[in-house]
mmCIF file of C-alpha atoms in Angstrom:
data_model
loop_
_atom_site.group_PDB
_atom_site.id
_atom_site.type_symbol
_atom_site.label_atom_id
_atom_site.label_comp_id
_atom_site.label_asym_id
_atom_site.label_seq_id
_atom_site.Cartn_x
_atom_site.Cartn_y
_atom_site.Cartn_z
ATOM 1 C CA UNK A 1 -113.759 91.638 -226.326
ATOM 2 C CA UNK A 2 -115.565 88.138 -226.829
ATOM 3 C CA UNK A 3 -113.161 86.889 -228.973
ATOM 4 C CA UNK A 4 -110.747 87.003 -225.742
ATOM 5 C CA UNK A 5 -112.954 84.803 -224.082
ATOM 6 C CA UNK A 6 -114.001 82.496 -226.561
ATOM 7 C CA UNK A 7 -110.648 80.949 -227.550
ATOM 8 C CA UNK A 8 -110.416 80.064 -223.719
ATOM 9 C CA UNK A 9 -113.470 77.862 -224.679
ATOM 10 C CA UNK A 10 -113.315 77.376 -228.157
ATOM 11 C CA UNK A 11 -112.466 73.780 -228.896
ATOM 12 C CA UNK A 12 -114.337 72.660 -225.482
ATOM 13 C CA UNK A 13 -117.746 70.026 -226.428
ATOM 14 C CA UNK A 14 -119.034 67.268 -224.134
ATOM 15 C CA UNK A 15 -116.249 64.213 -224.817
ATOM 16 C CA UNK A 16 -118.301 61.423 -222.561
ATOM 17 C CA UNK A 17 -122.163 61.114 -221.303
ATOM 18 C CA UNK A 18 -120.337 62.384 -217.632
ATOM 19 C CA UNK A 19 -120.081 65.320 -220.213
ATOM 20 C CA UNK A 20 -116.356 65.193 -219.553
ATOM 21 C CA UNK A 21 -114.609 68.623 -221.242
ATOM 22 C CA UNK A 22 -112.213 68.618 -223.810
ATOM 23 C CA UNK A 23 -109.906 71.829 -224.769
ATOM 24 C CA UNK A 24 -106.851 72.033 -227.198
ATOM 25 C CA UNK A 25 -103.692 71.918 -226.234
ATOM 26 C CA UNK A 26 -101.602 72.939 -228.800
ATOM 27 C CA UNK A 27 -98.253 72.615 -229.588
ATOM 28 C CA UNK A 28 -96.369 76.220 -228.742
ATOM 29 C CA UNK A 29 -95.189 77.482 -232.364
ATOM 30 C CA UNK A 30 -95.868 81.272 -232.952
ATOM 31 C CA UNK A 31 -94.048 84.476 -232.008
ATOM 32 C CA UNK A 32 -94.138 85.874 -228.268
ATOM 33 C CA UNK A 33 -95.878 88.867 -229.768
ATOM 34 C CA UNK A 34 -99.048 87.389 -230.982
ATOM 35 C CA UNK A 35 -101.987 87.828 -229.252
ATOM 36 C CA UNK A 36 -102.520 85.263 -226.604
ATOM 37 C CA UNK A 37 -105.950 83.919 -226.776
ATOM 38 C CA UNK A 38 -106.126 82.080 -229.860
ATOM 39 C CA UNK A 39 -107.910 78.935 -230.857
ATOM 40 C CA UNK A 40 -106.619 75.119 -231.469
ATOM 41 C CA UNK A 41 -107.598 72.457 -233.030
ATOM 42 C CA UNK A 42 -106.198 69.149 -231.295
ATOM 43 C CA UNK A 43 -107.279 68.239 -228.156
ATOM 44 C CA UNK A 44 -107.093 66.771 -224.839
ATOM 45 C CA UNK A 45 -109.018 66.249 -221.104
ATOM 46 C CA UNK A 46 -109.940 69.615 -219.221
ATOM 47 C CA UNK A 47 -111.781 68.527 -215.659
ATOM 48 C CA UNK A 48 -114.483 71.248 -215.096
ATOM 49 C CA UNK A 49 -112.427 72.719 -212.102
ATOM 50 C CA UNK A 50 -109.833 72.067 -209.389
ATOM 51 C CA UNK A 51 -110.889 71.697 -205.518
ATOM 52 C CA UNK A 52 -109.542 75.419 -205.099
ATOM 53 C CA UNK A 53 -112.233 76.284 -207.964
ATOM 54 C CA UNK A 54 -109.527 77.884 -210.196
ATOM 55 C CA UNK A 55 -109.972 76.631 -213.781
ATOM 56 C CA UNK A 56 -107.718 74.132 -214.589
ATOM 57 C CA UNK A 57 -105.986 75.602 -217.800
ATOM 58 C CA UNK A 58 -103.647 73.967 -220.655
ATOM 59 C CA UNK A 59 -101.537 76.637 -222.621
ATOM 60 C CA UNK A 60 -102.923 77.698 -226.466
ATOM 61 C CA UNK A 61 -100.997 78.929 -229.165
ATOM 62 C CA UNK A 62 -100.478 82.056 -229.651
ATOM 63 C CA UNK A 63 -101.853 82.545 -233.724
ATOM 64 C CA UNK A 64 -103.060 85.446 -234.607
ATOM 65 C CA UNK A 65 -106.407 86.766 -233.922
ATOM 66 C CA UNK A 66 -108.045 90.288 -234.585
ATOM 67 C CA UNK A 67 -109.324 91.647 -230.871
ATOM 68 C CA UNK A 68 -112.349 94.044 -231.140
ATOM 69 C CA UNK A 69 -112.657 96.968 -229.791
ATOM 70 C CA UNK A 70 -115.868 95.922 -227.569
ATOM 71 C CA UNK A 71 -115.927 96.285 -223.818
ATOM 72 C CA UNK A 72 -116.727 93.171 -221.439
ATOM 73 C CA UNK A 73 -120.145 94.662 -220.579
ATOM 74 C CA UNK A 74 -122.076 94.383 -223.179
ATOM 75 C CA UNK A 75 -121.019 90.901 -224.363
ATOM 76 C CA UNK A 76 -123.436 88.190 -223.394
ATOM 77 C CA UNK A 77 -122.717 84.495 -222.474
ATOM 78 C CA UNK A 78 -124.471 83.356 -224.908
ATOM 79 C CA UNK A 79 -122.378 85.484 -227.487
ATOM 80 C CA UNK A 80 -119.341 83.399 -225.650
ATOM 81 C CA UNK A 81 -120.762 80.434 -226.042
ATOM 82 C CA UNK A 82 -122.140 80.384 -229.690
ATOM 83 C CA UNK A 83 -118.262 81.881 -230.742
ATOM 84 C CA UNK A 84 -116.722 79.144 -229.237
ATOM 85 C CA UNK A 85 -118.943 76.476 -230.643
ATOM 86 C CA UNK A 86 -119.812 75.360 -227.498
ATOM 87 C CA UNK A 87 -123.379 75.232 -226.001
ATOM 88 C CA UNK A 88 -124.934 77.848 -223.418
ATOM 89 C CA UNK A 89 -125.760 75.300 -220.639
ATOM 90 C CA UNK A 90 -122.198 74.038 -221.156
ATOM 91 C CA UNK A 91 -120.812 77.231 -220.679
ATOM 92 C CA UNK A 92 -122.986 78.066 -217.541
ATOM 93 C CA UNK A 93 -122.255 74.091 -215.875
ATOM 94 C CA UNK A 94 -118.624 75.276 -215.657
ATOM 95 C CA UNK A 95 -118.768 78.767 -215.037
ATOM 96 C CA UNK A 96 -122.185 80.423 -212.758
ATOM 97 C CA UNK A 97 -121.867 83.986 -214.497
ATOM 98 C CA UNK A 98 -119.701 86.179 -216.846
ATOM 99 C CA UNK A 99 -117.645 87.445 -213.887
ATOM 100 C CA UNK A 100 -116.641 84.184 -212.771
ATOM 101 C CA UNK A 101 -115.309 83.334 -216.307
ATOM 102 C CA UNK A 102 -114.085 86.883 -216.706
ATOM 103 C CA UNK A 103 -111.693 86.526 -213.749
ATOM 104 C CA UNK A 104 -110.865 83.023 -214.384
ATOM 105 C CA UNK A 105 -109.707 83.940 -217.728
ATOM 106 C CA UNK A 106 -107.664 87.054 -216.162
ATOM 107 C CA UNK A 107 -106.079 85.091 -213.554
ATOM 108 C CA UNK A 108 -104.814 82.273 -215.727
ATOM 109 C CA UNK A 109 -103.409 84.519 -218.150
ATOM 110 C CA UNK A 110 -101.748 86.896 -215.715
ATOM 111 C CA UNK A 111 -100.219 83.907 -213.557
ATOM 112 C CA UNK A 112 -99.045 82.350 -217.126
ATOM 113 C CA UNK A 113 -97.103 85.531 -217.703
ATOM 114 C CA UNK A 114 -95.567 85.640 -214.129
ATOM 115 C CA UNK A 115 -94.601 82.053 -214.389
ATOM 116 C CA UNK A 116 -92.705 83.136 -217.311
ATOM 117 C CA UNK A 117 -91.126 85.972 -215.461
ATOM 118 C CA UNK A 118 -90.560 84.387 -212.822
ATOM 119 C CA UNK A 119 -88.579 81.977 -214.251
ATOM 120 C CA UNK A 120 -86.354 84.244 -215.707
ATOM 121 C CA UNK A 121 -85.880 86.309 -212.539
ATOM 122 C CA UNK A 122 -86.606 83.770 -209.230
ATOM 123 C CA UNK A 123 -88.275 85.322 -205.969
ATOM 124 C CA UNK A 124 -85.522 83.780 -204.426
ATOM 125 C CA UNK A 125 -82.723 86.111 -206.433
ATOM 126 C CA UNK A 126 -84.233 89.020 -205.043
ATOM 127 C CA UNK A 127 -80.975 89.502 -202.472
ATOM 128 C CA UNK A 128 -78.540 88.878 -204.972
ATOM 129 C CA UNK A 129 -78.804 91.742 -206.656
ATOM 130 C CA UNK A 130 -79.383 95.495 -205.479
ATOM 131 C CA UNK A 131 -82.995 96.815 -204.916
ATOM 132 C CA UNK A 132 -82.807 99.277 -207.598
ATOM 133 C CA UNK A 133 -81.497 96.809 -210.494
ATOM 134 C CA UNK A 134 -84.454 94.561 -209.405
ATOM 135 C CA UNK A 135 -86.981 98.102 -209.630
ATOM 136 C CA UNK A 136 -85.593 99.099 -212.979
ATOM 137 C CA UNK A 137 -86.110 94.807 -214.116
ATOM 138 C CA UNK A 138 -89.667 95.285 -213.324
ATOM 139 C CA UNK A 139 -89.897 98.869 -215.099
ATOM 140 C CA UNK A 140 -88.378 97.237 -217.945
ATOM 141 C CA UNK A 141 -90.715 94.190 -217.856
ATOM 142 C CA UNK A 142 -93.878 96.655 -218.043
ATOM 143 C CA UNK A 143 -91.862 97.977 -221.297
ATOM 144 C CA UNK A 144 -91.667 94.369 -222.593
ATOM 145 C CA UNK A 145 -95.405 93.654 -222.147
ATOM 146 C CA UNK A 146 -96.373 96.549 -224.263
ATOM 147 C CA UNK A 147 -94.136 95.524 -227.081
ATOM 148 C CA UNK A 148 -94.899 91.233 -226.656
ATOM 149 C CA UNK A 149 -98.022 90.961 -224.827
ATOM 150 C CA UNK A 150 -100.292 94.114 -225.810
ATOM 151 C CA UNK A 151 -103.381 92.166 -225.739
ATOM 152 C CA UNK A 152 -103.414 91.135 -222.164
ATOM 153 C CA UNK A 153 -102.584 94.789 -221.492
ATOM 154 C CA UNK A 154 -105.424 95.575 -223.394
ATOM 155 C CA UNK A 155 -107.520 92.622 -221.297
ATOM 156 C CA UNK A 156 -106.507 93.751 -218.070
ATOM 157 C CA UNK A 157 -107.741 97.661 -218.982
ATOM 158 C CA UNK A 158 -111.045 96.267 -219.608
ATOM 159 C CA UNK A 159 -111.082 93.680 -217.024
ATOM 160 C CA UNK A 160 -110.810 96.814 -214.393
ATOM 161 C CA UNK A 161 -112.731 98.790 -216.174
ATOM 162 C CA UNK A 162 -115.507 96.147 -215.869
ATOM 163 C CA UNK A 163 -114.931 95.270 -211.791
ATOM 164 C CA UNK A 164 -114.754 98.681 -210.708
ATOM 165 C CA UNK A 165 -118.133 99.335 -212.546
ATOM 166 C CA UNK A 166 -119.981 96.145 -211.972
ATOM 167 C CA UNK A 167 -119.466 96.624 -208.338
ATOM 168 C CA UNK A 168 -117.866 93.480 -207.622
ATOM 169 C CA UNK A 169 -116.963 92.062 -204.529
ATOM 170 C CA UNK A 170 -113.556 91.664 -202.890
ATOM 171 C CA UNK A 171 -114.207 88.142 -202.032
ATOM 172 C CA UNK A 172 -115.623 87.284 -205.965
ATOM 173 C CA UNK A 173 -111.660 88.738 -206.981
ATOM 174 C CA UNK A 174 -109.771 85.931 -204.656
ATOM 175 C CA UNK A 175 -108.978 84.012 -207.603
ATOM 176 C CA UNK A 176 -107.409 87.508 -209.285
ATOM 177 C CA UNK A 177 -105.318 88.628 -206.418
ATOM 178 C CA UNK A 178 -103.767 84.591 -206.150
ATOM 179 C CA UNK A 179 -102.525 85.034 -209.230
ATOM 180 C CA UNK A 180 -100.595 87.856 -208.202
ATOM 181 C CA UNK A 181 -99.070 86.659 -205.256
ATOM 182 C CA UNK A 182 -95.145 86.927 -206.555
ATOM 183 C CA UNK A 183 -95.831 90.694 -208.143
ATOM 184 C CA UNK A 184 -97.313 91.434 -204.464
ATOM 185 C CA UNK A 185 -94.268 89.599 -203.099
ATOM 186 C CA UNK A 186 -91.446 90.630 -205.341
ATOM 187 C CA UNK A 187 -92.345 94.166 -204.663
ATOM 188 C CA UNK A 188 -92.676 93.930 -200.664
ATOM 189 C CA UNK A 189 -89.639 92.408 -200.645
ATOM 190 C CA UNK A 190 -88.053 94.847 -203.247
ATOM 191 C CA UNK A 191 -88.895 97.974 -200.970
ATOM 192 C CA UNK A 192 -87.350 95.663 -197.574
ATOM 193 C CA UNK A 193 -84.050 95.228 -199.483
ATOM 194 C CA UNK A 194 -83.531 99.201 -200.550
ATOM 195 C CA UNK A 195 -83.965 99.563 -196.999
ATOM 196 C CA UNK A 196 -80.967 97.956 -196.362
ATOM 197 C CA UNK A 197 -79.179 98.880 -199.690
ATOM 198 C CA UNK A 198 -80.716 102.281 -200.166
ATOM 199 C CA UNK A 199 -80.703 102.328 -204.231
ATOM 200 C CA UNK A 200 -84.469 103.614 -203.900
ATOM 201 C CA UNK A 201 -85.997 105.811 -202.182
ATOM 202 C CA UNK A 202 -87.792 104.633 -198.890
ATOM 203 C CA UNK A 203 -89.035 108.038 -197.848
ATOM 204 C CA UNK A 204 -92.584 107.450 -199.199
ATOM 205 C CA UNK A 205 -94.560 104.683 -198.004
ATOM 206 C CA UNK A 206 -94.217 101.565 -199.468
ATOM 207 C CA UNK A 207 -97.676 101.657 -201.658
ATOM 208 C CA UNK A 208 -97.442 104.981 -202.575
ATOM 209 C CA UNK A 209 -94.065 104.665 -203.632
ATOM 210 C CA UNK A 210 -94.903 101.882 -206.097
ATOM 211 C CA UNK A 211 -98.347 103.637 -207.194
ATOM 212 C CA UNK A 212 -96.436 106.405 -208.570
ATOM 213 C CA UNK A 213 -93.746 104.633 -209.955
ATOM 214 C CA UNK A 214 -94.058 100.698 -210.826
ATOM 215 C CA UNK A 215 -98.315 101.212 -211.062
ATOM 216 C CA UNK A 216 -97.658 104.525 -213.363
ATOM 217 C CA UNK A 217 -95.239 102.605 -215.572
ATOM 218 C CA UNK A 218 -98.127 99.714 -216.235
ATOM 219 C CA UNK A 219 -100.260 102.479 -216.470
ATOM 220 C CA UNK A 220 -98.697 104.436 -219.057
ATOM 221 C CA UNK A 221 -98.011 100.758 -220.918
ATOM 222 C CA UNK A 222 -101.556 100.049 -221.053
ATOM 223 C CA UNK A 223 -102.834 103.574 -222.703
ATOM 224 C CA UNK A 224 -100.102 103.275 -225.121
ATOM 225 C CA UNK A 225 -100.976 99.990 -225.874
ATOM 226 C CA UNK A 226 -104.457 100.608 -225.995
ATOM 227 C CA UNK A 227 -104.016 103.402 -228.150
ATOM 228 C CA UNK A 228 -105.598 105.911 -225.534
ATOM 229 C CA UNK A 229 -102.935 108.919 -225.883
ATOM 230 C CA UNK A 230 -102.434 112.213 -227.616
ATOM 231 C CA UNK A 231 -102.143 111.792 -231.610
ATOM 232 C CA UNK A 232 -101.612 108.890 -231.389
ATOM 233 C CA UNK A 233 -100.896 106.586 -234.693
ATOM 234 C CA UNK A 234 -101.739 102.989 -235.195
ATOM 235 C CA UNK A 235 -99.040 100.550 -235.904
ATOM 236 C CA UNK A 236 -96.121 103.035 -234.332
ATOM 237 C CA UNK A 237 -94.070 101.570 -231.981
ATOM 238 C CA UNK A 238 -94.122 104.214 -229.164
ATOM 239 C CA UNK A 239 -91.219 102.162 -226.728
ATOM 240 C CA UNK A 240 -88.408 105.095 -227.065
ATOM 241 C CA UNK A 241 -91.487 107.106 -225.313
ATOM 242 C CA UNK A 242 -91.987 104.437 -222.752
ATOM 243 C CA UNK A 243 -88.110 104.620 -222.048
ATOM 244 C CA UNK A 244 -88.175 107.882 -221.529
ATOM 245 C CA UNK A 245 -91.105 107.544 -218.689
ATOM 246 C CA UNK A 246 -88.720 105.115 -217.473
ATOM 247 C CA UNK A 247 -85.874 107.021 -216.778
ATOM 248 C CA UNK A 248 -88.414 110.098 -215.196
ATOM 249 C CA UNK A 249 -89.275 107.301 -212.817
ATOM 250 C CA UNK A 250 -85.809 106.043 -212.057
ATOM 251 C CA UNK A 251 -84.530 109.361 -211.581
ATOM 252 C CA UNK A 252 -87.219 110.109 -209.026
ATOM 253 C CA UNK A 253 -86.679 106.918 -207.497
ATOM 254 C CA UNK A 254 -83.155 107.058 -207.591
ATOM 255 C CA UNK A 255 -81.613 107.702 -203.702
ATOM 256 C CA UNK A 256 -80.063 111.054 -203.734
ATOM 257 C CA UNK A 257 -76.763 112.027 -202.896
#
């Protein structure tokens, strides 16, 4: 799992006797289905970190790069550090500990993604259309991640594996849960419009509703891209499968008449 975190680093060295940091910034050129930590070669100014203490990021190419099968846990900074050719006491002047660097690299990749989907699908569209076209968007965005973005499916499984056993704190995720602001907010607002509409279902609390439907479609994208299911077969493309969760969910989250 190092060589996820690595890239993030990888073309950083000390650019000034400040010991100003330097990262590539590449020039977008690959397919949306590579894997999306990948290492660059040109380069430009990264300032340690904003006032808010989230990393400031640049976007890297997405070229292709084998993930291993390796957990976070075991992997040491140093491991990090020597992979991206950076040293250790660089690494540790911008980041304190794994975690922080852990969720840094989570939350930069998720909000990258969101940006994207946002983009495509506004906050600020969410009355123009009924609640239940907006539910089955998001369903059908989960589906899309498994076939473009596999690898920060993968991330994200290991990333909660590694919280939830570490014994993290709720305040050390902050910088996680910002990142998620407009999935938090497209789904509140979601549920308040099939109120109104009724498309969906608002029998069932709000987060249980979207546990077992929106959270069970993510879910059931990560084991599938992860591998982690029955006879499973590397290199098939399991989406008709994933469609077919889909509609189980739609149907039971269809309003009935």
């Amino acid at each position: 799992i190092w060589l996820w975190l690595t890239p993030y680093l990888s073309s950083f060295h000390a650019s000034s006797p400040m010991g100003e940091m330097t990262a590539a910034v590449p020039t977008h050129q690959a397919s949306s289905s590579a894997p999306l930590f990948a290492a660059s070669n040109s380069s430009s100014t990264l300032s340690s970190r904003s006032s808010t203490g989230t990393p400031q990021l640049f976007s890297s190419s997405m070229q292709d790069l084998r993930v291993t099968p390796r957990r976070i846990e075991p992997v040491s900074m140093g491991e990090i550090a020597s992979a991206a050719g950076i040293g250790r006491a660089t690494l540790f002047r911008y980041y304190a500990n794994k975690l922080e660097l852990v969720v840094a690299v989570c939350a930069a990749k998720w909000k990258e993604y969101l940006d994207e989907l946002d983009a495509k699908r506004p906050l600020s569209s969410i009355g123009d259309i009924p609640a239940i076209d907006r539910f089955t968007f998001t369903l059908d965005s989960y589906i899309d991640m498994y076939r473009y973005h596999k690898d920060l499916l993968q991330y994200n499984d290991n990333f909660n594996h590694y919280v939830t056993h570490e014994g993290v704190r709720e305040e050390q995720l902050e910088e996680f849960h910002a990142s998620l602001y407009s999935v938090d907010t497209r789904l509140e607002w979601m549920y308040e419009k099939a109120k109104e509409d009724h498309t969906f279902r608002t029998d069932i609390p709000r987060e249980e509703f979207f546990r077992v439907t929106v959270h069970t479609m993510m879910t059931a994208c990560a084991y599938y891209a992860g591998g982690f299911i029955w006879g499973a077969e590397d290199n098939k493309d399991y989406t008709p499968e994933l469609l077919r969760i889909k509609e189980m969910i739609l149907n039971y989250a269809k309003t009935l008449e």
